[in-house]
């Protein structure tokens, strides 16, 4: 899907630059400028819209790679990765146990133009042991994938509550 998407982008960029070049040379000094300019600009934008519509069919979101369950030790970082397909480019929302996640120092969300999306949780604590869901939405629909983060805390088995400081 990426190659197709990249080619679609390139050809629509070429299309835009080709059009803008043509548009500026529209009014020749002898022609009634307004009538011709209006007509040609409409043709141009119509052609452009049709070209773009042909390039990219609208696709509802889906995950070509879903997030997986993670097991991490308290204090380390956890990272959920997925890949989202769909056009128009889906909006992404992450949830922790059905509560939407806001970006912070603790939760970092990355989403690049190829659809690679990740949630990075730094300095994981017992409180982060939860179910995480990534939801992708566009005008055609939505998709979700869910995984669990299991946090191993150090206290288990010691019983005295004395944690060793590093």
Coordinates of N, CA and C in Angstrom, one line a residue:
X1 N 0.8 -1.2 0.0 CA 0.0 0.0 0.0 C 0.8 1.3 0.0
X2 N 2.0 1.2 0.6 CA 2.8 2.4 0.7 C 3.3 3.0 -0.7
X3 N 3.8 2.0 -1.5 CA 4.3 2.5 -2.8 C 3.1 3.2 -3.5
X4 N 1.9 2.6 -3.5 CA 0.8 3.2 -4.2 C 0.5 4.6 -3.6
X5 N 0.6 4.7 -2.3 CA 0.3 5.9 -1.7 C 1.3 7.0 -2.1
X6 N 2.6 6.6 -2.1 CA 3.7 7.5 -2.4 C 3.5 8.0 -3.9
X7 N 3.2 7.0 -4.8 CA 3.1 7.4 -6.2 C 1.9 8.3 -6.3
X8 N 0.8 8.0 -5.6 CA -0.4 8.9 -5.7 C 0.0 10.3 -5.3
X9 N 0.8 10.4 -4.2 CA 1.2 11.7 -3.7 C 2.1 12.4 -4.8
X10 N 3.0 11.7 -5.3 CA 3.9 12.3 -6.3 C 3.1 12.8 -7.5
X11 N 2.3 12.0 -8.0 CA 1.6 12.4 -9.2 C 0.6 13.5 -8.9
X12 N 0.0 13.6 -7.7 CA -0.8 14.7 -7.5 C 0.0 16.0 -7.2
X13 N 1.2 15.9 -6.7 CA 2.1 17.0 -6.6 C 2.4 17.5 -8.0
X14 N 2.8 16.6 -8.9 CA 3.2 17.0 -10.2 C 2.0 17.7 -10.9
X15 N 0.8 17.1 -10.6 CA -0.4 17.7 -11.2 C -0.6 19.1 -10.7
X16 N -0.4 19.4 -9.4 CA -0.6 20.7 -8.9 C 0.4 21.7 -9.6
X17 N 1.6 21.3 -9.6 CA 2.6 22.2 -10.2 C 2.3 22.4 -11.7
X18 N 1.9 21.4 -12.4 CA 1.5 21.5 -13.8 C 0.4 22.5 -14.0
X19 N -0.6 22.4 -13.1 CA -1.8 23.3 -13.2 C -1.4 24.7 -12.9
X20 N -0.6 24.9 -11.9 CA -0.4 26.3 -11.5 C 0.4 27.0 -12.6
X21 N 1.3 26.2 -13.3 CA 2.0 26.8 -14.4 C 1.1 27.2 -15.5
X22 N 0.1 26.3 -15.8 CA -0.8 26.6 -16.9 C -1.7 27.8 -16.6
X23 N -2.2 27.9 -15.3 CA -3.1 28.9 -14.9 C -2.6 30.3 -15.2
X24 N -1.3 30.5 -14.9 CA -0.8 31.9 -14.9 C -0.7 32.4 -16.4
X25 N -0.6 31.5 -17.4 CA -0.5 31.9 -18.7 C -1.8 32.0 -19.5
X26 N -2.9 32.0 -18.7 CA -4.2 31.9 -19.3 C -4.6 33.1 -20.1
X27 N -4.6 34.3 -19.5 CA -5.1 35.5 -20.2 C -4.1 36.0 -21.2
X28 N -4.4 35.8 -22.5 CA -3.5 36.5 -23.5 C -4.0 37.9 -23.6
X29 N -3.1 38.8 -23.9 CA -3.4 40.3 -23.9 C -4.7 40.6 -24.7
X30 N -5.0 39.9 -25.8 CA -6.1 40.2 -26.6 C -7.4 39.7 -26.2
X31 N -7.4 38.6 -25.3 CA -8.7 38.0 -25.0 C -9.4 38.8 -23.9
X32 N -10.8 38.7 -23.9 CA -11.5 39.2 -22.8 C -11.1 38.4 -21.6
X33 N -10.3 39.0 -20.7 CA -9.6 38.2 -19.7 C -10.6 37.5 -18.7
X34 N -11.6 38.2 -18.2 CA -12.4 37.6 -17.2 C -13.1 36.3 -17.6
X35 N -13.8 36.4 -18.8 CA -14.6 35.3 -19.2 C -13.8 34.1 -19.4
X36 N -12.6 34.2 -20.0 CA -11.8 33.1 -20.3 C -11.2 32.5 -19.0
X37 N -10.7 33.4 -18.1 CA -10.1 33.0 -16.9 C -11.0 32.1 -16.1
X38 N -12.3 32.6 -15.9 CA -13.2 31.9 -15.1 C -13.4 30.5 -15.7
X39 N -13.7 30.5 -17.0 CA -13.9 29.2 -17.6 C -12.8 28.2 -17.4
X40 N -11.6 28.7 -17.7 CA -10.4 27.8 -17.6 C -10.1 27.4 -16.2
X41 N -10.3 28.2 -15.3 CA -10.1 27.9 -13.9 C -11.0 26.8 -13.4
X42 N -12.3 26.9 -13.9 CA -13.2 25.9 -13.5 C -12.9 24.5 -14.1
X43 N -12.5 24.6 -15.4 CA -12.0 23.3 -16.0 C -10.9 22.7 -15.3
X44 N -9.9 23.6 -15.0 CA -8.7 23.1 -14.3 C -9.1 22.5 -13.0
X45 N -9.9 23.2 -12.2 CA -10.2 22.6 -10.8 C -11.0 21.3 -11.0
X46 N -11.9 21.3 -12.0 CA -12.7 20.1 -12.3 C -11.7 18.9 -12.7
X47 N -10.8 19.2 -13.5 CA -9.8 18.2 -14.0 C -9.0 17.7 -12.8
X48 N -8.6 18.7 -12.0 CA -7.8 18.3 -10.8 C -8.6 17.4 -9.9
X49 N -9.8 17.8 -9.6 CA -10.6 17.0 -8.7 C -10.8 15.6 -9.2
X50 N -11.1 15.5 -10.5 CA -11.2 14.1 -11.1 C -10.0 13.3 -11.0
X51 N -8.8 14.0 -11.3 CA -7.6 13.3 -11.2 C -7.3 12.8 -9.8
X52 N -7.6 13.6 -8.8 CA -7.3 13.2 -7.4 C -8.3 12.1 -7.1
X53 N -9.5 12.2 -7.5 CA -10.5 11.1 -7.2 C -10.0 9.8 -7.8
X54 N -9.5 9.8 -9.0 CA -9.0 8.6 -9.6 C -7.8 8.0 -8.8
X55 N -6.9 8.9 -8.4 CA -5.7 8.5 -7.7 C -6.0 7.6 -6.5
X56 N -6.9 8.1 -5.6 CA -7.0 7.5 -4.3 C -8.5 7.1 -4.0
X57 N -8.8 5.9 -4.1 CA -10.1 5.5 -3.7 C -10.3 5.7 -2.2
X58 N -11.5 6.1 -1.7 CA -11.7 6.3 -0.3 C -11.8 4.9 0.3
X59 N -11.1 4.7 1.4 CA -11.0 3.4 2.1 C -11.2 3.7 3.6
X60 N -12.1 2.9 4.2 CA -12.3 3.0 5.6 C -11.1 2.5 6.3
X61 N -10.8 3.0 7.6 CA -9.6 2.6 8.2 C -9.5 1.1 8.5
X62 N -8.3 0.6 8.5 CA -8.1 -0.8 8.9 C -6.6 -0.9 9.4
X63 N -6.3 -1.9 10.2 CA -5.0 -2.1 10.7 C -4.3 -3.1 9.8
X64 N -3.2 -2.8 9.2 CA -2.4 -3.8 8.5 C -1.4 -4.4 9.5
X65 N -1.2 -3.7 10.6 CA -0.4 -4.3 11.7 C -1.1 -3.9 13.0
X66 N -1.4 -4.8 13.9 CA -2.1 -4.4 15.1 C -1.2 -4.4 16.3
X67 N -1.6 -3.8 17.4 CA -0.7 -3.8 18.6 C -0.8 -5.1 19.3
X68 N 0.3 -5.5 20.0 CA 0.3 -6.8 20.6 C 0.5 -6.6 22.1
X69 N 0.1 -7.6 22.9 CA 0.3 -7.6 24.3 C 1.7 -7.4 24.7
X70 N 2.0 -6.6 25.7 CA 3.4 -6.4 26.2 C 3.5 -6.7 27.6
X71 N 4.7 -7.2 28.0 CA 5.0 -7.5 29.4 C 6.3 -6.7 29.7
X72 N 6.2 -5.7 30.6 CA 7.4 -4.9 30.8 C 7.7 -4.9 32.3
X73 N 8.9 -4.6 32.7 CA 9.2 -4.4 34.1 C 9.0 -3.0 34.5
X74 N 8.5 -2.8 35.7 CA 8.3 -1.4 36.2 C 9.5 -0.6 36.0
X75 N 9.3 0.7 35.6 CA 10.4 1.6 35.4 C 11.0 1.6 34.0
X76 N 10.7 0.6 33.2 CA 11.2 0.6 31.8 C 10.1 1.3 30.9
X77 N 10.4 1.3 29.6 CA 9.4 1.9 28.7 C 8.7 0.8 28.0
X78 N 7.4 1.1 27.6 CA 6.6 0.2 26.8 C 6.3 0.9 25.5
X79 N 6.2 0.2 24.4 CA 5.9 0.8 23.1 C 4.9 -0.1 22.4
X80 N 3.7 0.4 22.0 CA 2.8 -0.3 21.2 C 2.9 0.3 19.8
X81 N 3.1 -0.6 18.8 CA 3.2 -0.2 17.4 C 2.1 -0.8 16.6
X82 N 1.5 0.0 15.7 CA 0.6 -0.5 14.7 C 0.7 0.3 13.4
X83 N 0.1 -0.2 12.4 CA 0.1 0.4 11.1 C -1.3 0.6 10.6
X84 N -1.7 1.8 10.3 CA -3.1 2.1 9.9 C -3.2 2.5 8.5
X85 N -4.1 1.9 7.8 CA -4.4 2.2 6.4 C -5.8 2.9 6.3
X86 N -6.0 3.6 5.2 CA -7.3 4.2 5.0 C -7.1 5.6 4.4
X87 N -8.1 6.0 3.6 CA -8.1 7.3 3.0 C -9.5 7.9 3.0
X88 N -9.7 9.1 3.4 CA -8.7 10.1 3.9 C -8.0 9.6 5.1
X89 N -6.8 10.1 5.3 CA -6.0 9.7 6.5 C -6.8 9.7 7.8
X90 N -6.8 8.6 8.4 CA -7.6 8.5 9.6 C -7.1 9.3 10.8
X91 N -8.0 9.8 11.6 CA -7.6 10.4 12.9 C -7.3 9.2 13.9
X92 N -6.4 9.4 14.8 CA -6.1 8.3 15.7 C -6.3 8.8 17.1
X93 N -6.9 7.9 17.9 CA -7.1 8.2 19.4 C -6.7 6.9 20.1
X94 N -5.9 7.1 21.2 CA -5.5 5.9 22.0 C -6.3 6.0 23.3
X95 N -6.6 4.8 23.8 CA -7.4 4.7 25.1 C -6.6 3.8 26.0
X96 N -6.7 4.1 27.3 CA -6.2 3.2 28.4 C -7.5 2.8 29.2
X97 N -7.8 1.5 29.1 CA -9.1 1.1 29.8 C -10.3 2.0 29.4
X98 N -10.5 2.3 28.2 CA -11.6 3.1 27.7 C -11.5 4.6 28.0
X99 N -10.5 5.1 28.6 CA -10.3 6.5 28.9 C -9.3 7.0 27.8
X100 N -9.7 8.1 27.1 CA -8.8 8.5 26.0 C -7.5 9.1 26.7
X101 N -6.4 8.8 26.0 CA -5.1 9.2 26.5 C -4.7 10.6 25.9
X102 N -4.2 11.5 26.8 CA -3.7 12.7 26.3 C -2.2 12.6 26.3
X103 N -1.6 13.3 25.3 CA -0.1 13.2 25.3 C 0.5 14.0 26.4
X104 N 1.6 13.4 27.0 CA 2.2 14.0 28.1 C 3.6 13.5 28.1
X105 N 4.4 13.8 29.2 CA 5.7 13.3 29.3 C 5.7 11.7 29.4
X106 N 4.6 11.3 30.0 CA 4.4 9.9 30.3 C 4.0 9.1 29.0
X107 N 3.0 9.7 28.3 CA 2.5 9.1 27.1 C 2.9 9.9 25.8
X108 N 3.6 9.2 24.9 CA 3.9 9.9 23.7 C 3.3 9.2 22.5
X109 N 2.7 9.9 21.6 CA 2.0 9.3 20.5 C 2.7 9.8 19.2
X110 N 3.1 8.8 18.4 CA 3.7 9.1 17.1 C 2.8 8.6 16.0
X111 N 2.7 9.4 14.9 CA 1.9 8.9 13.8 C 2.5 9.6 12.6
X112 N 3.1 8.7 11.7 CA 3.7 9.3 10.5 C 2.8 9.2 9.3
X113 N 3.2 9.9 8.2 CA 2.3 9.9 7.0 C 2.2 8.6 6.3
X114 N 3.0 7.6 6.6 CA 2.8 6.3 6.1 C 1.9 5.4 6.8
X115 N 1.3 6.0 8.0 CA 0.4 5.2 8.7 C 0.9 4.5 9.9
X116 N 2.3 4.6 10.1 CA 2.9 3.9 11.3 C 2.5 4.7 12.5
X117 N 1.9 4.1 13.5 CA 1.5 4.8 14.7 C 2.0 4.0 15.9
X118 N 2.5 4.8 16.9 CA 2.9 4.1 18.1 C 2.5 4.9 19.4
X119 N 2.4 4.2 20.4 CA 2.2 4.8 21.8 C 3.3 4.4 22.6
X120 N 4.1 5.4 23.1 CA 5.3 5.1 23.9 C 4.9 5.5 25.3
X121 N 5.1 4.6 26.3 CA 4.8 4.9 27.7 C 6.2 4.8 28.4
X122 N 6.6 6.0 28.9 CA 7.9 6.0 29.5 C 7.7 5.8 31.0
X123 N 8.8 5.2 31.6 CA 8.8 5.0 33.0 C 7.5 4.3 33.6
X124 N 7.3 3.1 33.1 CA 6.1 2.4 33.4 C 5.9 2.1 34.9
X125 N 4.7 2.3 35.4 CA 4.5 1.9 36.8 C 3.3 1.0 36.9
X126 N 3.0 0.5 38.0 CA 2.0 -0.5 38.2 C 0.6 0.0 37.7
X127 N 0.5 1.3 37.8 CA -0.8 2.0 37.4 C -1.0 1.9 35.9
X128 N 0.1 1.6 35.1 CA -0.1 1.5 33.7 C -0.5 0.1 33.2
X129 N -0.6 -0.8 34.2 CA -1.0 -2.2 33.9 C -2.5 -2.1 33.5
X130 N -2.8 -2.1 32.1 CA -4.1 -1.9 31.7 C -4.3 -2.4 30.3
X131 N -5.5 -2.2 29.8 CA -5.9 -2.6 28.4 C -5.7 -1.3 27.5
X132 N -5.0 -1.4 26.5 CA -4.8 -0.2 25.6 C -5.5 -0.5 24.2
X133 N -6.1 0.6 23.7 CA -6.8 0.5 22.5 C -6.4 1.6 21.5
X134 N -6.1 1.3 20.3 CA -5.9 2.3 19.3 C -7.1 2.3 18.4
X135 N -7.6 3.6 18.2 CA -8.8 3.7 17.3 C -8.5 4.6 16.2
X136 N -8.8 4.2 15.0 CA -8.6 5.0 13.8 C -9.9 5.3 13.2
X137 N -10.2 6.6 12.8 CA -11.5 7.0 12.3 C -11.3 7.9 11.1
X138 N -12.1 7.7 10.1 CA -12.2 8.6 9.0 C -13.7 8.7 8.6
X139 N -14.0 9.5 7.5 CA -15.4 9.7 7.1 C -16.1 8.4 6.8
X140 N -15.4 7.4 6.5 CA -16.1 6.1 6.1 C -16.3 5.1 7.2
X141 N -15.6 5.3 8.3 CA -15.8 4.3 9.4 C -14.7 4.4 10.4
X142 N -14.6 3.3 11.2 CA -13.5 3.3 12.2 C -13.0 1.9 12.4
X143 N -11.9 1.8 13.0 CA -11.3 0.4 13.3 C -10.6 0.6 14.6
X144 N -10.6 -0.5 15.4 CA -9.8 -0.5 16.6 C -9.0 -1.7 16.8
X145 N -7.9 -1.6 17.5 CA -7.2 -2.8 17.9 C -6.8 -2.6 19.4
X146 N -6.8 -3.7 20.1 CA -6.6 -3.6 21.6 C -5.5 -4.6 22.0
X147 N -4.7 -4.2 23.0 CA -3.7 -5.1 23.6 C -3.5 -4.8 25.0
X148 N -2.9 -5.7 25.7 CA -2.7 -5.5 27.2 C -1.3 -5.2 27.5
X149 N -1.2 -4.3 28.5 CA 0.2 -4.1 29.1 C 0.2 -4.7 30.4
X150 N 1.1 -5.6 30.6 CA 1.3 -6.3 31.9 C 2.6 -5.7 32.5
X151 N 2.4 -5.1 33.7 CA 3.6 -4.5 34.3 C 4.1 -5.5 35.5
X152 N 5.3 -5.8 35.4 CA 5.9 -6.6 36.5 C 6.5 -5.7 37.5
X153 N 5.9 -5.7 38.7 CA 6.4 -4.8 39.8 C 7.5 -5.6 40.6
X154 N 8.4 -4.8 41.2 CA 9.5 -5.4 41.9 C 9.1 -6.0 43.2
X155 N 8.0 -5.5 43.8 CA 7.7 -5.9 45.2 C 7.3 -7.3 45.3
X156 N 6.8 -7.9 44.3 CA 6.2 -9.3 44.4 C 7.3 -10.2 45.0
X157 N 6.9 -11.0 46.0 CA 7.8 -12.0 46.5 C 8.7 -11.5 47.6
X158 N 8.9 -10.2 47.7 CA 9.8 -9.7 48.8 C 9.0 -9.6 50.1
X159 N 7.8 -9.1 50.0 CA 6.9 -9.1 51.1 C 7.2 -8.0 52.2
X160 N 8.4 -7.5 52.2 CA 8.7 -6.5 53.3 C 8.5 -5.1 52.9
X161 N 8.3 -4.9 51.6 CA 8.0 -3.6 51.1 C 9.3 -2.8 51.0
X162 N 10.5 -3.4 51.2 CA 11.7 -2.7 51.1 C 12.2 -2.8 49.6
X163 N 12.2 -1.6 48.9 CA 12.6 -1.6 47.5 C 14.0 -1.2 47.5
X164 N 14.8 -1.8 46.7 CA 16.2 -1.5 46.6 C 16.3 -0.3 45.6
X165 N 17.0 0.7 46.1 CA 17.2 1.9 45.2 C 18.4 1.6 44.4
X166 N 18.3 2.1 43.1 CA 19.5 1.9 42.3 C 20.4 3.1 42.3

